[in-house]
Amino acid sequence: MPLETPTQPVNPRPAPSRRFCVAPMMDWSDRHYRYFARLISRHALLYTEMVTTGAVIHGDRERFLGYNPEEQPLALQLGGSNAQELATCAALAQEAGFAEVNLNVGCPSDRVQNNLIGACLMARPDLVAEGVRAMKAACDLPITVKHRIGINGRDSYEELCDFVGQVHAAGCETFIVHARIAILEGLSPKENRDIPPLRYEVVHQLKRDFPGLEIIINGGLSQLDTMTEQLQYVDGVMVGREAYHNPYLMAEVDRLFYDDQRPALGRIDVLNAMRPYIVRHLEQGGMMHHITRHMLGLFQGLPGARHFRRELSSSLHRTDQPLALYDQLTDDMSRRLAPRDCSA
Ligand SMILES: Cc1cc2nc3c(=O)[nH]c(=O)nc-3n(C[C@H](O)[C@H](O)[C@H](O)COP(=O)(O)O)c2cc1C
């Protein structure tokens, strides 16, 4: 049966700025994390976890495409390689109001390789190009590709340029490049995020060789100064693990990357702003830890960080009064913080 392609509204959203992006992270960058991250930075471009085209088309739409409007600007990351299915999903993404559709060509998991999803597609630039072309034809959203600098057996700079060249010819103007290769056999996805060495210079060279393309660098960025330094060579940075484990780092992002001098919410303000969101989730039958598991790093590097983390993880599981624990913890942390930490 042919797939139904929804009618396309004209995309009303301005093109998102990708100077600072928060990476798609399966099981981590869910809607709760994104709501929380958005309280800390108004401008960072947030990405969903990868959703396969099959899940979008055949699964629960609200689960796979639903988000809170506050999360915008928000990009949907798709996993897939069938052009017609990608086109259907891109049109649905536009209908759902996403600011961008991103195709995952970086994930090395065996499970996805079997379905021609993720990093294995670096060996099939023709297929990626076909998918991009189909998505461009199906919607007005920017279509971007997140990929590696290579995969084992196909890791020369010429092959990387061939990939980028073919996908660009299909209409992709933005490439988010994880600056290490993926090794498709023998390493777990986690090892594939650490073991192949980072080679930022390859991404910088790509920008020099394709100056008209928007190139976003990703991988191993953990310090704000090294992130801003990257802007000398590329158009933006994408940060994953550091933005998850040390989320308050994003409090500097609006000032440093978007020239927005308005003060960010303080950490305690963030706790207070999350409270009504948590209450709503509880009222809908959700569990508090679905949300608070993403907040454990909020006080990273400050006195009381361990107390906060412990209370919000192990103690939370033992109480039948989660909100009372949350309020107590908010009080504890405001008392522990010097006044300057509350507001900065
Ligand atoms: C828990 C976890 C899940 C991830 N899931 C995805 C995913 O769904 N799609 C994707 O393109 N990359 C995924 N990644 C990779 C990140 O987007 C990013 O490329 C990688 O972590 C390197 O960036 P970092 O060093 O800043 O974390 C995941 C990473 C982590 C840690």
CSV table of C-alpha atoms and ligand atoms in Angstrom, one decimal:
chain,number,residue,atom,x,y,z
A,1,MET,CA,0.0,0.0,0.0
A,2,PRO,CA,1.5,3.4,-0.9
A,3,LEU,CA,2.4,5.5,2.1
A,4,GLU,CA,0.3,8.5,2.7
A,5,THR,CA,2.1,11.8,2.5
A,6,PRO,CA,0.4,14.5,4.6
A,7,THR,CA,-0.4,17.8,3.1
A,8,GLN,CA,2.3,20.3,3.7
A,9,PRO,CA,1.7,23.6,5.5
A,10,VAL,CA,4.2,26.3,4.7
A,11,ASN,CA,6.9,26.2,7.4
A,12,PRO,CA,6.4,29.3,9.5
A,13,ARG,CA,9.6,28.9,11.6
A,14,PRO,CA,12.7,30.9,11.0
A,15,ALA,CA,15.7,28.8,10.2
A,16,PRO,CA,17.3,27.7,13.5
A,17,SER,CA,20.8,28.8,14.4
A,18,ARG,CA,23.1,26.0,15.0
A,19,ARG,CA,26.0,27.8,16.7
A,20,PHE,CA,25.3,25.6,19.8
A,21,CYS,CA,23.4,22.4,19.4
A,22,VAL,CA,22.6,19.8,22.1
A,23,ALA,CA,23.2,16.3,20.5
A,24,PRO,CA,20.5,13.7,19.9
A,25,MET,CA,21.0,11.1,22.6
A,26,MET,CA,18.9,7.9,22.8
A,27,ASP,CA,17.2,7.6,26.2
A,28,TRP,CA,18.8,10.9,27.4
A,29,SER,CA,17.5,13.7,25.2
A,30,ASP,CA,13.9,12.9,25.7
A,31,ARG,CA,11.2,15.6,26.1
A,32,HIS,CA,11.8,15.9,29.8
A,33,TYR,CA,15.5,16.5,29.4
A,34,ARG,CA,14.8,19.0,26.6
A,35,TYR,CA,12.3,21.0,28.7
A,36,PHE,CA,14.9,21.2,31.4
A,37,ALA,CA,17.7,22.2,29.0
A,38,ARG,CA,15.5,24.9,27.5
A,39,LEU,CA,15.1,26.5,30.9
A,40,ILE,CA,18.9,26.9,31.0
A,41,SER,CA,19.5,28.1,27.4
A,42,ARG,CA,16.9,30.0,25.4
A,43,HIS,CA,18.8,29.6,22.1
A,44,ALA,CA,20.6,26.2,22.0
A,45,LEU,CA,19.2,24.1,19.2
A,46,LEU,CA,17.9,20.9,20.8
A,47,TYR,CA,17.7,17.5,19.0
A,48,THR,CA,15.4,14.6,19.8
A,49,GLU,CA,16.6,11.1,20.3
A,50,MET,CA,16.8,9.2,17.0
A,51,VAL,CA,13.4,7.9,15.9
A,52,THR,CA,13.3,5.4,13.1
A,53,THR,CA,11.1,6.0,10.2
A,54,GLY,CA,9.3,2.7,11.0
A,55,ALA,CA,8.4,3.9,14.5
A,56,VAL,CA,7.1,7.3,13.2
A,57,ILE,CA,5.0,5.7,10.4
A,58,HIS,CA,3.7,2.6,12.2
A,59,GLY,CA,4.0,3.6,15.9
A,60,ASP,CA,2.4,5.9,18.4
A,61,ARG,CA,2.7,9.4,16.8
A,62,GLU,CA,2.4,11.3,20.1
A,63,ARG,CA,5.2,9.2,21.6
A,64,PHE,CA,7.6,9.6,18.7
A,65,LEU,CA,6.7,13.1,17.5
A,66,GLY,CA,5.2,14.8,20.6
A,67,TYR,CA,7.0,17.5,22.4
A,68,ASN,CA,6.3,20.6,24.6
A,69,PRO,CA,6.2,23.8,22.5
A,70,GLU,CA,8.6,25.4,25.0
A,71,GLU,CA,11.3,23.0,23.7
A,72,GLN,CA,11.6,24.9,20.4
A,73,PRO,CA,13.8,25.4,18.5
A,74,LEU,CA,13.8,21.6,18.2
A,75,ALA,CA,15.1,19.3,15.5
A,76,LEU,CA,13.8,15.8,14.9
A,77,GLN,CA,16.4,13.2,14.2
A,78,LEU,CA,15.4,10.3,12.0
A,79,GLY,CA,17.0,6.9,11.4
A,80,GLY,CA,16.3,5.3,8.1
A,81,SER,CA,17.3,5.0,4.5
A,82,ASN,CA,14.2,4.3,2.5
A,83,ALA,CA,13.6,7.5,0.6
A,84,GLN,CA,9.8,7.2,0.5
A,85,GLU,CA,9.6,6.6,4.2
A,86,LEU,CA,12.0,9.4,5.0
A,87,ALA,CA,9.9,11.7,2.8
A,88,THR,CA,6.7,10.7,4.7
A,89,CYS,CA,8.4,11.3,8.1
A,90,ALA,CA,9.9,14.7,6.9
A,91,ALA,CA,6.4,15.9,6.0
A,92,LEU,CA,5.0,14.7,9.3
A,93,ALA,CA,7.9,16.5,11.1
A,94,GLN,CA,6.9,19.7,9.4
A,95,GLU,CA,3.2,19.2,10.3
A,96,ALA,CA,4.3,18.6,13.9
A,97,GLY,CA,6.2,22.0,13.9
A,98,PHE,CA,9.8,20.8,14.1
A,99,ALA,CA,12.4,23.3,13.1
A,100,GLU,CA,14.7,20.8,11.2
A,101,VAL,CA,14.9,17.2,10.2
A,102,ASN,CA,18.3,15.5,10.8
A,103,LEU,CA,19.3,12.2,9.4
A,104,ASN,CA,21.4,9.9,11.5
A,105,VAL,CA,24.5,8.6,9.6
A,106,GLY,CA,26.6,8.3,12.7
A,107,CYS,CA,25.2,5.6,15.0
A,108,PRO,CA,27.3,2.4,14.8
A,109,SER,CA,24.9,0.0,16.7
A,110,ASP,CA,24.6,-3.5,15.1
A,111,ARG,CA,20.9,-3.3,15.6
A,112,VAL,CA,20.6,-0.3,13.3
A,113,GLN,CA,23.2,-1.5,10.8
A,114,ASN,CA,21.0,-4.5,10.0
A,115,ASN,CA,18.3,-2.1,8.9
A,116,LEU,CA,20.6,0.2,6.9
A,117,ILE,CA,20.4,3.0,9.5
A,118,GLY,CA,23.2,5.0,11.0
A,119,ALA,CA,27.0,5.0,10.3
A,120,CYS,CA,26.9,2.1,7.9
A,121,LEU,CA,25.2,4.5,5.5
A,122,MET,CA,28.6,6.4,5.1
A,123,ALA,CA,29.4,3.6,2.6
A,124,ARG,CA,26.2,4.4,0.7
A,125,PRO,CA,26.3,8.2,-0.1
A,126,ASP,CA,24.0,7.4,-3.1
A,127,LEU,CA,21.3,6.2,-0.7
A,128,VAL,CA,21.8,9.1,1.7
A,129,ALA,CA,21.6,11.5,-1.2
A,130,GLU,CA,18.4,9.9,-2.4
A,131,GLY,CA,16.8,10.1,1.1
A,132,VAL,CA,17.8,13.8,1.4
A,133,ARG,CA,16.4,14.6,-2.1
A,134,ALA,CA,13.1,12.9,-1.2
A,135,MET,CA,12.9,14.7,2.2
A,136,LYS,CA,13.6,18.1,0.6
A,137,ALA,CA,10.8,17.5,-1.9
A,138,ALA,CA,8.4,16.5,0.8
A,139,CYS,CA,8.8,19.5,3.1
A,140,ASP,CA,10.3,23.0,3.5
A,141,LEU,CA,12.3,22.3,6.6
A,142,PRO,CA,16.1,22.3,6.6
A,143,ILE,CA,17.4,18.8,6.1
A,144,THR,CA,20.7,18.1,7.8
A,145,VAL,CA,22.9,15.1,8.2
A,146,LYS,CA,24.9,14.0,11.2
A,147,HIS,CA,27.7,11.7,10.4
A,148,ARG,CA,31.2,10.5,11.2
A,149,ILE,CA,34.5,11.4,9.5
A,150,GLY,CA,34.5,7.8,8.2
A,151,ILE,CA,33.9,4.2,9.0
A,152,ASN,CA,36.5,1.4,9.1
A,153,GLY,CA,37.4,0.5,5.5
A,154,ARG,CA,36.2,3.8,4.2
A,155,ASP,CA,38.0,6.4,6.2
A,156,SER,CA,40.1,8.4,3.8
A,157,TYR,CA,39.6,12.1,3.5
A,158,GLU,CA,38.7,11.7,-0.2
A,159,GLU,CA,35.9,9.3,0.7
A,160,LEU,CA,34.6,11.8,3.3
A,161,CYS,CA,34.6,14.5,0.6
A,162,ASP,CA,32.8,12.2,-1.8
A,163,PHE,CA,30.1,11.5,0.8
A,164,VAL,CA,29.7,15.2,1.6
A,165,GLY,CA,29.8,16.2,-2.1
A,166,GLN,CA,27.1,13.7,-3.1
A,167,VAL,CA,24.8,14.5,-0.2
A,168,HIS,CA,25.2,18.2,-0.8
A,169,ALA,CA,24.3,17.8,-4.4
A,170,ALA,CA,21.0,16.3,-3.2
A,171,GLY,CA,20.3,19.5,-1.3
A,172,CYS,CA,21.8,19.2,2.2
A,173,GLU,CA,23.6,22.4,3.3
A,174,THR,CA,24.4,21.5,6.9
A,175,PHE,CA,26.6,18.7,8.0
A,176,ILE,CA,27.1,17.8,11.7
A,177,VAL,CA,30.3,15.9,11.9
A,178,HIS,CA,31.3,13.7,14.8
A,179,ALA,CA,35.1,14.1,14.5
A,180,ARG,CA,36.0,10.4,14.8
A,181,ILE,CA,35.5,7.3,12.6
A,182,ALA,CA,33.0,4.6,13.6
A,183,ILE,CA,34.3,1.0,13.8
A,184,LEU,CA,31.4,-1.1,12.7
A,185,GLU,CA,32.5,-4.4,14.0
A,186,GLY,CA,33.9,-5.2,17.4
A,187,LEU,CA,33.2,-2.0,19.3
A,188,SER,CA,30.0,-1.2,21.2
A,189,PRO,CA,28.2,2.1,20.5
A,190,LYS,CA,29.6,3.5,23.8
A,191,GLU,CA,33.2,2.4,22.8
A,192,ASN,CA,32.6,4.0,19.4
A,193,ARG,CA,32.1,7.3,21.2
A,194,ASP,CA,35.5,7.1,23.0
A,195,ILE,CA,38.0,4.8,21.4
A,196,PRO,CA,38.5,6.0,17.8
A,197,PRO,CA,40.6,9.2,18.2
A,198,LEU,CA,39.1,12.6,17.8
A,199,ARG,CA,40.4,14.4,14.7
A,200,TYR,CA,39.0,17.9,14.7
A,201,GLU,CA,41.5,18.9,12.0
A,202,VAL,CA,39.6,16.8,9.5
A,203,VAL,CA,36.4,18.7,10.2
A,204,HIS,CA,38.2,22.0,9.9
A,205,GLN,CA,39.7,20.9,6.6
A,206,LEU,CA,36.2,20.0,5.4
A,207,LYS,CA,35.0,23.5,6.2
A,208,ARG,CA,37.9,24.9,4.2
A,209,ASP,CA,37.2,22.7,1.3
A,210,PHE,CA,33.4,23.3,1.4
A,211,PRO,CA,33.3,26.9,2.6
A,212,GLY,CA,29.7,27.4,1.4
A,213,LEU,CA,28.4,24.6,3.6
A,214,GLU,CA,27.4,24.9,7.2
A,215,ILE,CA,29.7,22.6,9.2
A,216,ILE,CA,29.0,21.8,12.8
A,217,ILE,CA,31.6,20.0,14.8
A,218,ASN,CA,30.8,17.3,17.4
A,219,GLY,CA,32.7,15.0,19.7
A,220,GLY,CA,34.5,15.3,23.1
A,221,LEU,CA,33.8,19.0,23.6
A,222,SER,CA,33.5,19.7,27.3
A,223,GLN,CA,34.9,23.2,28.0
A,224,LEU,CA,33.2,26.4,27.0
A,225,ASP,CA,36.4,28.0,25.9
A,226,THR,CA,37.3,25.1,23.6
A,227,MET,CA,33.8,25.2,22.2
A,228,THR,CA,34.0,28.9,21.4
A,229,GLU,CA,37.5,28.4,19.9
A,230,GLN,CA,35.9,26.0,17.4
A,231,LEU,CA,33.9,28.9,15.9
A,232,GLN,CA,37.1,30.1,14.3
A,233,TYR,CA,37.1,27.0,12.1
A,234,VAL,CA,33.5,25.9,11.8
A,235,ASP,CA,30.0,27.3,12.0
A,236,GLY,CA,28.8,25.7,15.3
A,237,VAL,CA,29.3,23.0,17.9
A,238,MET,CA,27.2,20.1,18.9
A,239,VAL,CA,27.6,19.0,22.5
A,240,GLY,CA,26.3,15.7,23.9
A,241,ARG,CA,27.5,14.1,27.1
A,242,GLU,CA,28.8,17.3,28.7
A,243,ALA,CA,25.4,19.0,28.2
A,244,TYR,CA,23.8,16.0,29.8
A,245,HIS,CA,26.1,15.5,32.8
A,246,ASN,CA,26.9,19.1,33.5
A,247,PRO,CA,23.7,20.9,32.1
A,248,TYR,CA,24.3,24.2,33.8
A,249,LEU,CA,27.2,24.7,31.5
A,250,MET,CA,24.4,25.8,29.1
A,251,ALA,CA,23.7,28.9,31.2
A,252,GLU,CA,26.6,30.6,29.4
A,253,VAL,CA,25.6,29.5,25.9
A,254,ASP,CA,23.2,32.4,25.1
A,255,ARG,CA,25.8,35.0,26.0
A,256,LEU,CA,28.8,33.3,24.4
A,257,PHE,CA,27.1,31.9,21.2
A,258,TYR,CA,24.1,34.1,20.6
A,259,ASP,CA,25.2,37.4,22.0
A,260,ASP,CA,22.1,37.5,24.3
A,261,GLN,CA,23.2,39.3,27.4
A,262,ARG,CA,20.0,38.6,29.5
A,263,PRO,CA,20.9,36.6,32.6
A,264,ALA,CA,20.2,32.9,32.6
A,265,LEU,CA,18.0,31.4,35.3
A,266,GLY,CA,19.9,30.4,38.4
A,267,ARG,CA,20.0,26.8,39.4
A,268,ILE,CA,17.4,27.2,42.1
A,269,ASP,CA,15.2,29.1,39.7
A,270,VAL,CA,15.5,26.1,37.4
A,271,LEU,CA,14.4,23.8,40.2
A,272,ASN,CA,11.4,26.1,40.9
A,273,ALA,CA,10.5,26.3,37.2
A,274,MET,CA,10.6,22.5,36.8
A,275,ARG,CA,8.2,22.0,39.7
A,276,PRO,CA,4.9,22.8,37.8
A,277,TYR,CA,6.1,20.6,35.0
A,278,ILE,CA,6.8,17.8,37.4
A,279,VAL,CA,3.4,18.3,39.0
A,280,ARG,CA,1.7,18.0,35.6
A,281,HIS,CA,3.5,14.8,34.8
A,282,LEU,CA,2.6,13.3,38.2
A,283,GLU,CA,-1.1,14.3,37.6
A,284,GLN,CA,-1.0,12.5,34.3
A,285,GLY,CA,0.2,9.3,36.0
A,286,GLY,CA,3.9,9.7,35.3
A,287,MET,CA,6.8,9.1,37.8
A,288,MET,CA,8.9,11.9,39.1
A,289,HIS,CA,12.1,10.1,38.3
A,290,HIS,CA,11.3,10.1,34.5
A,291,ILE,CA,12.0,13.8,34.8
A,292,THR,CA,14.4,14.2,37.6
A,293,ARG,CA,16.8,11.5,36.4
A,294,HIS,CA,17.9,14.1,33.8
A,295,MET,CA,18.5,16.8,36.4
A,296,LEU,CA,21.1,15.0,38.6
A,297,GLY,CA,24.0,17.0,37.3
A,298,LEU,CA,22.5,20.4,37.9
A,299,PHE,CA,24.8,21.3,40.7
A,300,GLN,CA,27.9,19.6,39.2
A,301,GLY,CA,31.1,21.1,40.7
A,302,LEU,CA,29.3,22.9,43.6
A,303,PRO,CA,29.1,22.0,47.3
A,304,GLY,CA,26.1,19.8,47.8
A,305,ALA,CA,26.2,18.3,44.3
A,306,ARG,CA,26.6,14.7,45.7
A,307,HIS,CA,23.8,15.3,48.2
A,308,PHE,CA,21.5,16.5,45.4
A,309,ARG,CA,22.3,13.6,43.2
A,310,ARG,CA,21.9,11.0,45.9
A,311,GLU,CA,18.6,12.4,47.2
A,312,LEU,CA,17.1,12.8,43.8
A,313,SER,CA,18.1,9.2,42.8
A,314,SER,CA,18.2,6.7,45.7
A,315,SER,CA,16.1,8.6,48.2
A,316,LEU,CA,13.5,9.4,45.6
A,317,HIS,CA,12.9,5.7,45.0
A,318,ARG,CA,12.2,5.1,48.7
A,319,THR,CA,9.6,7.8,49.3
A,320,ASP,CA,5.9,7.9,48.6
A,321,GLN,CA,6.0,11.7,48.8
A,322,PRO,CA,8.2,12.6,45.9
A,323,LEU,CA,7.1,16.3,45.7
A,324,ALA,CA,7.8,16.8,49.4
A,325,LEU,CA,11.3,15.4,48.8
A,326,TYR,CA,11.8,17.8,45.8
A,327,ASP,CA,10.7,20.8,47.9
A,328,GLN,CA,13.0,19.8,50.8
A,329,LEU,CA,15.9,19.4,48.4
A,330,THR,CA,15.2,22.8,46.8
A,331,ASP,CA,15.3,24.3,50.2
A,332,ASP,CA,18.5,22.4,51.1
A,333,MET,CA,20.3,23.5,48.0
A,334,SER,CA,19.3,27.1,48.3
A,335,ARG,CA,20.7,27.2,51.8
A,336,ARG,CA,23.9,25.5,50.7
A,337,LEU,CA,24.6,27.8,47.8
A,338,ALA,CA,26.1,31.2,48.3
A,339,PRO,CA,23.8,33.9,47.1
A,340,ARG,CA,25.8,34.5,43.9
A,341,ASP,CA,25.3,30.8,42.9
A,342,CYS,CA,21.6,31.1,43.3
A,343,SER,CA,21.3,33.8,40.7
A,344,ALA,CA,24.2,33.0,38.3
B,1,LIG,C1,23.5,7.9,25.6
B,1,LIG,C2,23.8,8.4,24.2
B,1,LIG,C3,22.9,8.2,23.2
B,1,LIG,C4,23.1,8.6,21.9
B,1,LIG,N1,22.2,8.5,20.9
B,1,LIG,C5,22.4,9.1,19.7
B,1,LIG,C6,21.3,9.1,18.7
B,1,LIG,O1,20.2,8.7,19.0
B,1,LIG,N2,21.6,9.7,17.5
B,1,LIG,C7,22.8,10.2,17.2
B,1,LIG,O2,23.1,10.7,16.1
B,1,LIG,N3,23.8,10.2,18.1
B,1,LIG,C8,23.6,9.6,19.4
B,1,LIG,N4,24.6,9.7,20.3
B,1,LIG,C9,25.9,10.3,19.9
B,1,LIG,C10,25.9,11.8,20.3
B,1,LIG,O3,24.9,12.5,19.5
B,1,LIG,C11,27.3,12.5,20.0
B,1,LIG,O4,27.5,12.3,18.6
B,1,LIG,C12,28.4,11.8,20.8
B,1,LIG,O5,28.0,11.5,22.1
B,1,LIG,C13,29.6,12.6,20.7
B,1,LIG,O6,29.4,13.9,21.3
B,1,LIG,P1,29.9,14.3,22.8
B,1,LIG,O7,31.3,13.8,23.0
B,1,LIG,O8,29.7,15.7,23.0
B,1,LIG,O9,29.0,13.4,23.7
B,1,LIG,C14,24.4,9.3,21.6
B,1,LIG,C15,25.3,9.5,22.6
B,1,LIG,C16,25.0,9.1,23.9
B,1,LIG,C17,26.0,9.3,25.0
